[in-house]
Short mmCIF file of C-alpha atoms and ligand atoms in Angstrom, two decimals:
data_model
loop_
_atom_site.label_atom_id
_atom_site.label_comp_id
_atom_site.label_asym_id
_atom_site.label_seq_id
_atom_site.Cartn_x
_atom_site.Cartn_y
_atom_site.Cartn_z
CA MET A 1 -49.52 -24.39 69.61
CA THR A 2 -46.95 -23.59 72.30
CA HIS A 3 -48.03 -19.96 72.71
CA GLY A 4 -51.74 -20.49 71.95
CA HIS A 5 -53.59 -19.88 68.68
CA CYS A 6 -52.81 -16.70 66.72
CA HIS A 7 -50.21 -15.24 69.05
CA PRO A 8 -49.95 -11.50 68.12
CA HIS A 9 -46.14 -11.56 67.79
CA ILE A 10 -46.27 -14.40 65.26
CA VAL A 11 -49.29 -12.93 63.43
CA SER A 12 -47.61 -9.55 63.00
CA ALA A 13 -44.34 -11.14 61.81
CA ILE A 14 -46.32 -12.86 59.03
CA GLN A 15 -48.30 -9.67 58.24
CA ASP A 16 -45.13 -7.55 57.96
CA GLN A 17 -43.49 -10.02 55.62
CA ALA A 18 -46.64 -10.54 53.51
CA SER A 19 -46.37 -7.05 52.03
CA LYS A 20 -42.65 -7.42 51.20
CA LEU A 21 -42.04 -10.80 49.54
CA ASN A 22 -44.34 -13.78 49.81
CA GLN A 23 -42.62 -16.40 47.67
CA VAL A 24 -39.48 -16.96 45.63
CA ILE A 25 -37.76 -20.15 44.54
CA PHE A 26 -34.96 -20.94 47.03
CA ALA A 27 -32.82 -23.08 44.72
CA GLY A 28 -29.93 -20.83 43.78
CA TYR A 29 -31.51 -17.81 45.53
CA THR A 30 -31.78 -16.69 49.12
CA HIS A 31 -33.62 -14.10 51.19
CA GLU A 32 -33.27 -12.36 54.53
CA PRO A 33 -36.03 -14.16 56.46
CA ALA A 34 -34.40 -17.54 55.72
CA GLU A 35 -30.88 -16.27 56.48
CA GLU A 36 -32.00 -14.79 59.78
CA LEU A 37 -33.89 -17.91 60.83
CA ALA A 38 -30.96 -20.18 59.89
CA ALA A 39 -28.58 -18.05 61.98
CA GLN A 40 -30.94 -18.13 64.96
CA LEU A 41 -31.43 -21.91 64.72
CA LEU A 42 -27.69 -22.53 64.55
CA GLN A 43 -27.23 -20.44 67.67
CA LEU A 44 -29.76 -22.51 69.59
CA THR A 45 -28.68 -25.99 68.49
CA PRO A 46 -25.42 -27.91 69.12
CA ALA A 47 -22.33 -26.24 67.63
CA SER A 48 -21.42 -29.22 65.43
CA LEU A 49 -24.63 -28.73 63.40
CA GLU A 50 -23.53 -26.01 60.99
CA TYR A 51 -25.92 -26.05 58.02
CA VAL A 52 -29.70 -25.76 57.61
CA PHE A 53 -31.78 -27.24 54.80
CA PHE A 54 -35.36 -25.96 54.58
CA SER A 55 -38.42 -27.96 53.62
CA ASP A 56 -42.09 -27.96 54.46
CA SER A 57 -43.12 -30.90 56.65
CA GLY A 58 -41.71 -33.35 59.16
CA SER A 59 -41.90 -36.18 56.63
CA THR A 60 -39.93 -34.16 54.10
CA SER A 61 -37.31 -33.20 56.67
CA VAL A 62 -36.77 -36.94 57.25
CA GLU A 63 -36.55 -37.68 53.50
CA VAL A 64 -33.95 -34.93 53.27
CA ALA A 65 -32.00 -36.35 56.23
CA LEU A 66 -31.93 -39.85 54.70
CA LYS A 67 -30.84 -38.49 51.32
CA MET A 68 -28.11 -36.39 52.98
CA ALA A 69 -26.79 -39.48 54.77
CA LEU A 70 -26.75 -41.73 51.69
CA GLY A 71 -25.45 -38.89 49.51
CA TYR A 72 -22.60 -38.33 51.93
CA TRP A 73 -21.39 -41.94 51.73
CA ASN A 74 -21.87 -42.04 47.97
CA ASN A 75 -20.00 -38.79 47.41
CA ILE A 76 -17.00 -39.76 49.54
CA GLY A 77 -16.79 -43.06 47.69
CA LYS A 78 -17.91 -45.46 50.44
CA ARG A 79 -21.26 -46.67 49.20
CA ARG A 80 -23.40 -48.01 52.05
CA THR A 81 -27.06 -48.83 51.74
CA ARG A 82 -29.06 -50.55 54.48
CA ILE A 83 -30.41 -48.08 57.05
CA VAL A 84 -30.85 -49.03 60.73
CA VAL A 85 -34.02 -47.95 62.55
CA MET A 86 -35.65 -48.42 65.95
CA GLN A 87 -38.60 -50.78 66.26
CA HIS A 88 -41.98 -48.98 66.76
CA SER A 89 -40.69 -45.70 65.35
CA TYR A 90 -42.65 -43.23 63.26
CA HIS A 91 -40.95 -40.80 60.89
CA GLY A 92 -43.77 -39.62 58.61
CA ASP A 93 -46.01 -40.72 55.76
CA THR A 94 -43.97 -40.16 52.59
CA VAL A 95 -42.39 -43.28 51.10
CA GLY A 96 -38.89 -42.98 52.58
CA ALA A 97 -40.23 -41.92 55.96
CA MET A 98 -42.70 -44.85 55.96
CA SER A 99 -39.89 -47.23 55.04
CA VAL A 100 -37.82 -46.29 58.08
CA GLY A 101 -40.89 -46.39 60.34
CA ALA A 102 -42.88 -49.24 61.86
CA ARG A 103 -45.00 -51.39 59.54
CA GLY A 104 -48.69 -51.88 60.30
CA PRO A 105 -52.24 -51.61 58.94
CA PHE A 106 -51.56 -47.94 58.14
CA ASN A 107 -48.95 -48.75 55.46
CA ALA A 108 -49.57 -52.43 54.59
CA ALA A 109 -51.18 -51.59 51.23
CA TYR A 110 -48.07 -49.77 50.03
CA GLU A 111 -45.55 -52.47 50.96
CA ALA A 112 -44.31 -52.73 47.38
CA LEU A 113 -43.09 -49.14 47.62
CA LEU A 114 -41.18 -49.51 50.86
CA PHE A 115 -37.47 -50.35 51.00
CA ASP A 116 -35.89 -52.81 53.44
CA VAL A 117 -34.27 -51.53 56.62
CA THR A 118 -32.75 -53.22 59.67
CA PRO A 119 -34.80 -52.64 62.82
CA ILE A 120 -33.26 -52.94 66.28
CA PRO A 121 -35.61 -53.77 69.16
CA LEU A 122 -36.76 -51.16 71.64
CA SER A 123 -36.39 -53.19 74.81
CA ALA A 124 -38.34 -52.96 78.03
CA ILE A 125 -36.98 -51.15 81.08
CA GLY A 126 -34.18 -53.19 82.61
CA ARG A 127 -33.37 -54.95 79.31
CA GLU A 128 -31.99 -51.94 77.43
CA GLN A 129 -28.70 -53.70 76.80
CA GLU A 130 -30.54 -55.81 74.16
CA THR A 131 -31.10 -52.69 72.05
CA LEU A 132 -27.42 -51.81 72.24
CA ASP A 133 -26.22 -55.36 71.59
CA ALA A 134 -28.47 -55.54 68.52
CA LEU A 135 -27.05 -52.28 67.16
CA TYR A 136 -23.52 -53.51 67.79
CA SER A 137 -24.03 -56.79 65.96
CA VAL A 138 -25.66 -55.05 63.00
CA CYS A 139 -22.51 -52.90 62.71
CA GLU A 140 -20.25 -55.93 63.07
CA GLU A 141 -22.07 -57.76 60.30
CA GLN A 142 -22.09 -54.97 57.72
CA ILE A 143 -21.49 -51.31 58.54
CA PRO A 144 -24.71 -49.39 57.84
CA PRO A 145 -24.78 -45.83 56.49
CA VAL A 146 -26.96 -44.37 59.21
CA LEU A 147 -29.12 -44.93 62.28
CA ILE A 148 -32.29 -42.86 62.58
CA VAL A 149 -33.89 -42.44 66.00
CA GLU A 150 -36.68 -40.57 67.66
CA ARG A 151 -34.99 -39.00 70.60
CA GLN A 152 -36.11 -40.23 74.05
CA ILE A 153 -39.75 -40.69 73.02
CA LEU A 154 -41.19 -42.74 70.17
CA GLY A 155 -44.31 -40.67 69.58
CA ALA A 156 -46.87 -42.11 67.17
CA GLY A 157 -45.59 -45.63 67.95
CA GLY A 158 -47.09 -45.33 71.43
CA MET A 159 -45.31 -42.58 73.39
CA LEU A 160 -42.66 -45.14 74.25
CA MET A 161 -39.95 -43.61 76.41
CA TYR A 162 -36.38 -44.77 76.83
CA PRO A 163 -33.60 -43.48 79.07
CA ALA A 164 -31.01 -40.90 78.02
CA TRP A 165 -28.13 -43.30 78.66
CA VAL A 166 -29.45 -45.63 75.92
CA LEU A 167 -29.45 -42.72 73.49
CA ARG A 168 -25.92 -41.84 74.57
CA GLU A 169 -24.72 -45.43 74.11
CA MET A 170 -26.37 -45.72 70.68
CA LYS A 171 -24.49 -42.58 69.64
CA ARG A 172 -21.24 -43.98 71.04
CA ILE A 173 -21.63 -47.22 69.05
CA CYS A 174 -22.38 -45.20 65.90
CA GLN A 175 -19.27 -43.14 66.47
CA GLU A 176 -17.16 -46.23 67.02
CA TRP A 177 -18.31 -47.69 63.68
CA ASP A 178 -18.44 -44.38 61.82
CA VAL A 179 -22.21 -44.63 61.29
CA LEU A 180 -24.17 -41.38 60.86
CA PHE A 181 -26.76 -40.59 63.55
CA ILE A 182 -30.04 -38.86 62.62
CA ALA A 183 -32.17 -37.45 65.43
CA ASP A 184 -35.77 -37.01 64.32
CA GLU A 185 -36.93 -34.29 66.72
CA VAL A 186 -40.02 -33.44 64.69
CA MET A 187 -42.26 -34.37 67.62
CA THR A 188 -39.93 -33.72 70.57
CA GLY A 189 -38.77 -30.22 69.58
CA ARG A 190 -40.43 -27.07 70.99
CA GLY A 191 -40.64 -27.84 74.66
CA ARG A 192 -42.36 -31.22 74.61
CA THR A 193 -39.56 -32.88 76.57
CA GLY A 194 -39.27 -29.91 78.96
CA THR A 195 -36.67 -27.91 77.03
CA LEU A 196 -36.85 -26.07 73.71
CA PHE A 197 -35.00 -28.88 71.94
CA ALA A 198 -34.81 -32.46 73.16
CA CYS A 199 -31.06 -32.38 72.54
CA GLU A 200 -30.70 -30.03 75.53
CA GLN A 201 -31.74 -32.95 77.75
CA THR A 202 -28.64 -34.96 77.03
CA ASP A 203 -25.21 -34.22 75.66
CA VAL A 204 -25.84 -36.40 72.61
CA THR A 205 -25.20 -34.42 69.45
CA PRO A 206 -26.63 -35.87 66.24
CA ASP A 207 -24.90 -35.63 62.86
CA ILE A 208 -28.22 -34.72 61.26
CA ALA A 209 -31.35 -33.38 63.05
CA CYS A 210 -34.94 -32.86 61.85
CA TYR A 211 -37.39 -30.27 63.24
CA SER A 212 -40.87 -29.32 62.12
CA LYS A 213 -43.98 -29.59 64.34
CA GLY A 214 -44.18 -26.41 66.35
CA LEU A 215 -41.34 -24.73 64.46
CA THR A 216 -43.61 -21.82 63.51
CA GLY A 217 -45.62 -22.01 66.73
CA GLY A 218 -48.33 -23.83 64.79
CA SER A 219 -48.93 -21.00 62.30
CA LEU A 220 -47.51 -22.16 58.94
CA PRO A 221 -45.91 -25.34 57.59
CA LEU A 222 -42.10 -25.34 57.71
CA ALA A 223 -39.35 -27.86 58.47
CA VAL A 224 -35.58 -27.87 58.73
CA THR A 225 -32.87 -30.52 58.53
CA LEU A 226 -29.60 -29.51 60.18
CA CYS A 227 -26.29 -31.20 59.43
CA ARG A 228 -22.57 -31.29 60.12
CA ALA A 229 -20.21 -29.29 57.91
CA ASP A 230 -18.57 -32.37 56.35
CA ILE A 231 -21.96 -33.67 55.17
CA PHE A 232 -22.61 -30.31 53.51
CA GLU A 233 -19.10 -30.22 52.03
CA ALA A 234 -19.44 -33.70 50.53
CA HIS A 235 -22.21 -32.21 48.36
CA TYR A 236 -20.58 -28.83 47.68
CA SER A 237 -18.59 -29.17 44.50
CA THR A 238 -18.14 -27.89 40.97
CA ASP A 239 -18.88 -31.49 39.94
CA ARG A 240 -22.65 -31.33 39.54
CA ASN A 241 -22.97 -35.09 40.01
CA LEU A 242 -22.35 -34.44 43.71
CA THR A 243 -25.07 -31.81 44.13
CA PHE A 244 -27.69 -32.39 46.83
CA TYR A 245 -30.66 -32.79 44.53
CA HIS A 246 -33.67 -32.03 46.65
CA SER A 247 -35.99 -29.18 45.94
CA SER A 248 -39.59 -28.23 46.34
CA ALA A 249 -41.29 -25.05 45.23
CA TYR A 250 -42.11 -23.70 48.69
CA THR A 251 -38.76 -24.48 50.33
CA ALA A 252 -37.95 -21.75 52.90
CA ASN A 253 -41.15 -19.89 52.09
CA PRO A 254 -40.57 -16.21 53.04
CA LEU A 255 -43.80 -16.02 55.08
CA ALA A 256 -43.08 -19.16 57.10
CA CYS A 257 -39.50 -18.15 58.04
CA PRO A 258 -40.45 -14.97 60.01
CA ALA A 259 -43.20 -16.98 61.72
CA ALA A 260 -40.56 -19.44 62.95
CA LYS A 261 -38.27 -16.61 63.98
CA ALA A 262 -41.09 -14.96 65.95
CA ASN A 263 -41.79 -18.29 67.62
CA LEU A 264 -38.13 -18.67 68.64
CA ASP A 265 -38.14 -15.05 69.93
CA LEU A 266 -41.09 -15.94 72.16
CA TRP A 267 -39.23 -18.98 73.42
CA GLN A 268 -36.19 -16.90 74.22
CA ASN A 269 -37.90 -13.83 75.66
CA SER A 270 -41.15 -14.93 77.26
CA GLU A 271 -42.29 -17.19 80.07
CA ALA A 272 -42.70 -20.16 77.71
CA GLY A 273 -40.06 -22.14 79.61
CA THR A 274 -41.73 -21.45 82.95
CA ARG A 275 -45.12 -22.49 81.59
CA VAL A 276 -43.64 -25.72 80.26
CA SER A 277 -42.18 -26.54 83.70
CA ALA A 278 -45.48 -25.67 85.42
CA LEU A 279 -47.40 -27.91 83.01
CA ALA A 280 -44.92 -30.74 83.52
CA SER A 281 -45.26 -30.62 87.32
CA MET A 282 -49.05 -30.36 87.07
CA GLN A 283 -49.02 -33.55 84.98
CA GLU A 284 -46.71 -35.23 87.48
CA ARG A 285 -49.29 -34.64 90.23
CA ALA A 286 -52.22 -35.65 88.02
CA ILE A 287 -50.84 -39.08 87.11
CA ASP A 288 -50.74 -40.39 90.68
CA PRO A 289 -54.30 -41.83 90.73
CA PHE A 290 -53.63 -43.68 87.46
CA ILE A 291 -50.54 -45.39 88.86
CA ALA A 292 -52.66 -46.98 91.60
CA ASP A 293 -55.54 -47.88 89.25
CA PRO A 294 -55.33 -51.50 87.94
CA ARG A 295 -57.20 -50.57 84.72
CA PHE A 296 -54.06 -48.74 83.55
CA ALA A 297 -50.45 -49.76 83.01
CA ASN A 298 -47.13 -48.14 82.14
CA VAL A 299 -47.96 -44.69 83.47
CA ARG A 300 -45.05 -42.52 82.31
CA ARG A 301 -44.03 -38.95 81.70
CA THR A 302 -41.24 -36.98 80.00
CA GLY A 303 -41.56 -33.20 80.02
CA THR A 304 -45.10 -32.28 79.00
CA ILE A 305 -45.84 -35.70 77.51
CA THR A 306 -47.76 -38.02 79.81
CA ALA A 307 -48.85 -41.45 78.60
CA LEU A 308 -50.60 -44.48 80.01
CA ASP A 309 -51.87 -47.73 78.56
CA LEU A 310 -55.53 -48.57 79.00
CA LYS A 311 -55.82 -52.34 79.37
CA THR A 312 -58.17 -53.74 76.71
CA SER A 313 -59.37 -57.20 75.75
CA ASP A 314 -58.90 -56.80 71.98
CA PRO A 315 -55.32 -55.73 71.36
CA GLY A 316 -53.83 -54.52 68.06
CA TYR A 317 -53.75 -51.23 66.22
CA LEU A 318 -57.38 -51.45 65.08
CA ALA A 319 -58.79 -52.30 68.55
CA SER A 320 -62.41 -51.14 68.89
CA ILE A 321 -61.64 -49.04 71.96
CA GLY A 322 -60.03 -46.28 69.83
CA PRO A 323 -63.14 -44.91 68.09
CA LYS A 324 -65.11 -45.24 71.37
CA LEU A 325 -62.58 -43.13 73.26
CA GLN A 326 -62.55 -40.57 70.49
CA ALA A 327 -66.32 -40.18 70.66
CA PHE A 328 -66.24 -40.08 74.48
CA PHE A 329 -63.68 -37.29 74.60
CA LYS A 330 -65.19 -35.35 71.70
CA HIS A 331 -68.36 -34.88 73.76
CA ARG A 332 -66.14 -33.45 76.49
CA ASN A 333 -64.42 -31.01 74.12
CA LEU A 334 -61.11 -32.87 73.95
CA LEU A 335 -59.72 -33.62 70.49
CA LEU A 336 -58.01 -36.97 70.02
CA PRO A 337 -56.16 -37.79 66.80
CA PRO A 338 -57.70 -40.76 64.97
CA LEU A 339 -54.81 -43.12 65.73
CA GLY A 340 -55.09 -46.79 66.64
CA ASN A 341 -54.15 -48.69 69.78
CA THR A 342 -50.38 -48.59 70.17
CA SER A 343 -49.77 -50.72 73.25
CA THR A 344 -47.09 -53.28 72.49
C1 PLP B 401 -45.27 -36.13 63.00
C2 PLP B 401 -43.92 -36.72 62.86
C3 PLP B 401 -43.27 -36.75 61.60
C4 PLP B 401 -43.95 -36.28 60.34
O1 PLP B 401 -44.23 -34.92 60.34
P1 PLP B 401 -45.33 -34.32 59.35
O2 PLP B 401 -45.16 -32.84 59.45
O3 PLP B 401 -46.67 -34.79 59.85
O4 PLP B 401 -45.01 -34.83 57.97
C5 PLP B 401 -41.98 -37.25 61.53
N1 PLP B 401 -41.36 -37.70 62.63
C6 PLP B 401 -41.94 -37.69 63.84
C7 PLP B 401 -41.18 -38.19 65.03
C8 PLP B 401 -43.24 -37.22 64.00
O5 PLP B 401 -43.84 -37.26 65.20
#
């Protein structure tokens, strides 16, 4: 909700479109709102990302990214299978997205559905080299098709932050071994790291990128997966065996696309950037007392995301402190998502 609930510019973009065309299948057809949004997104994101695939949630954008990566290797005749992921990551709640995310009480019952991946550890500050060494030895052993990462911040896994140079080095190793690099920016897009896209924070360009939360300013569900031209071209053929087979009825919904465009307009033309910086510096001042307080640990901040660990006696995802905190804050008009304890 970057611009607040029901921002008039976004509301009127949806209203205008609602009387023109509200839905049409996007497979084999196109429409202006989607074309315009795609052009605007490509202008704002790194130049090497040249194509946009529309879907309707963060989880789906990740499924699409994984399928693009495996499809690419399959279609160019170098079949590779086992995906590399970062420990503690979260990529969504559909089966593929759960498979590349952390395992825990929240997906234990569906284990039979999940496929095997190779996790690399997310090491503590000062021991980052372990993450990079692990990635390197995975590549040495058997070259994987793709590495999927949450950029700079692992969100649902506990707002775990890692430095930009680690991201840069992971990308360099992937490049060295010709491994595709997916940046899941579903959570970090739209100003959360201080800039519109997290990729503006570092010069690391992914081969495939996922965006969703906040894409329409919180008004309608929409997601995009952006990719390099050669990944698109590997699927673009008169041989229909090579087609990228992913479709859902509401892909690039004509009402959601103008909402996203209006949101991007606001980002480009309003004080959104200034407000994000003001919020970030307000948070920076507010965290001081927590740093000195022994009841808390790991006080950290990136952009407008501030996190701290409350020390508890019963650790683990289902620790009893979670529901208590939720009730406490609810009485004070602060909504907490019903997640578990994520301290590691
Ligand atoms: C929330 C989230 C998703 C899933 O998005 P949904 O729209 O809830 O399906 C995927 N990746 C990351 C990093 C997320 O934070």
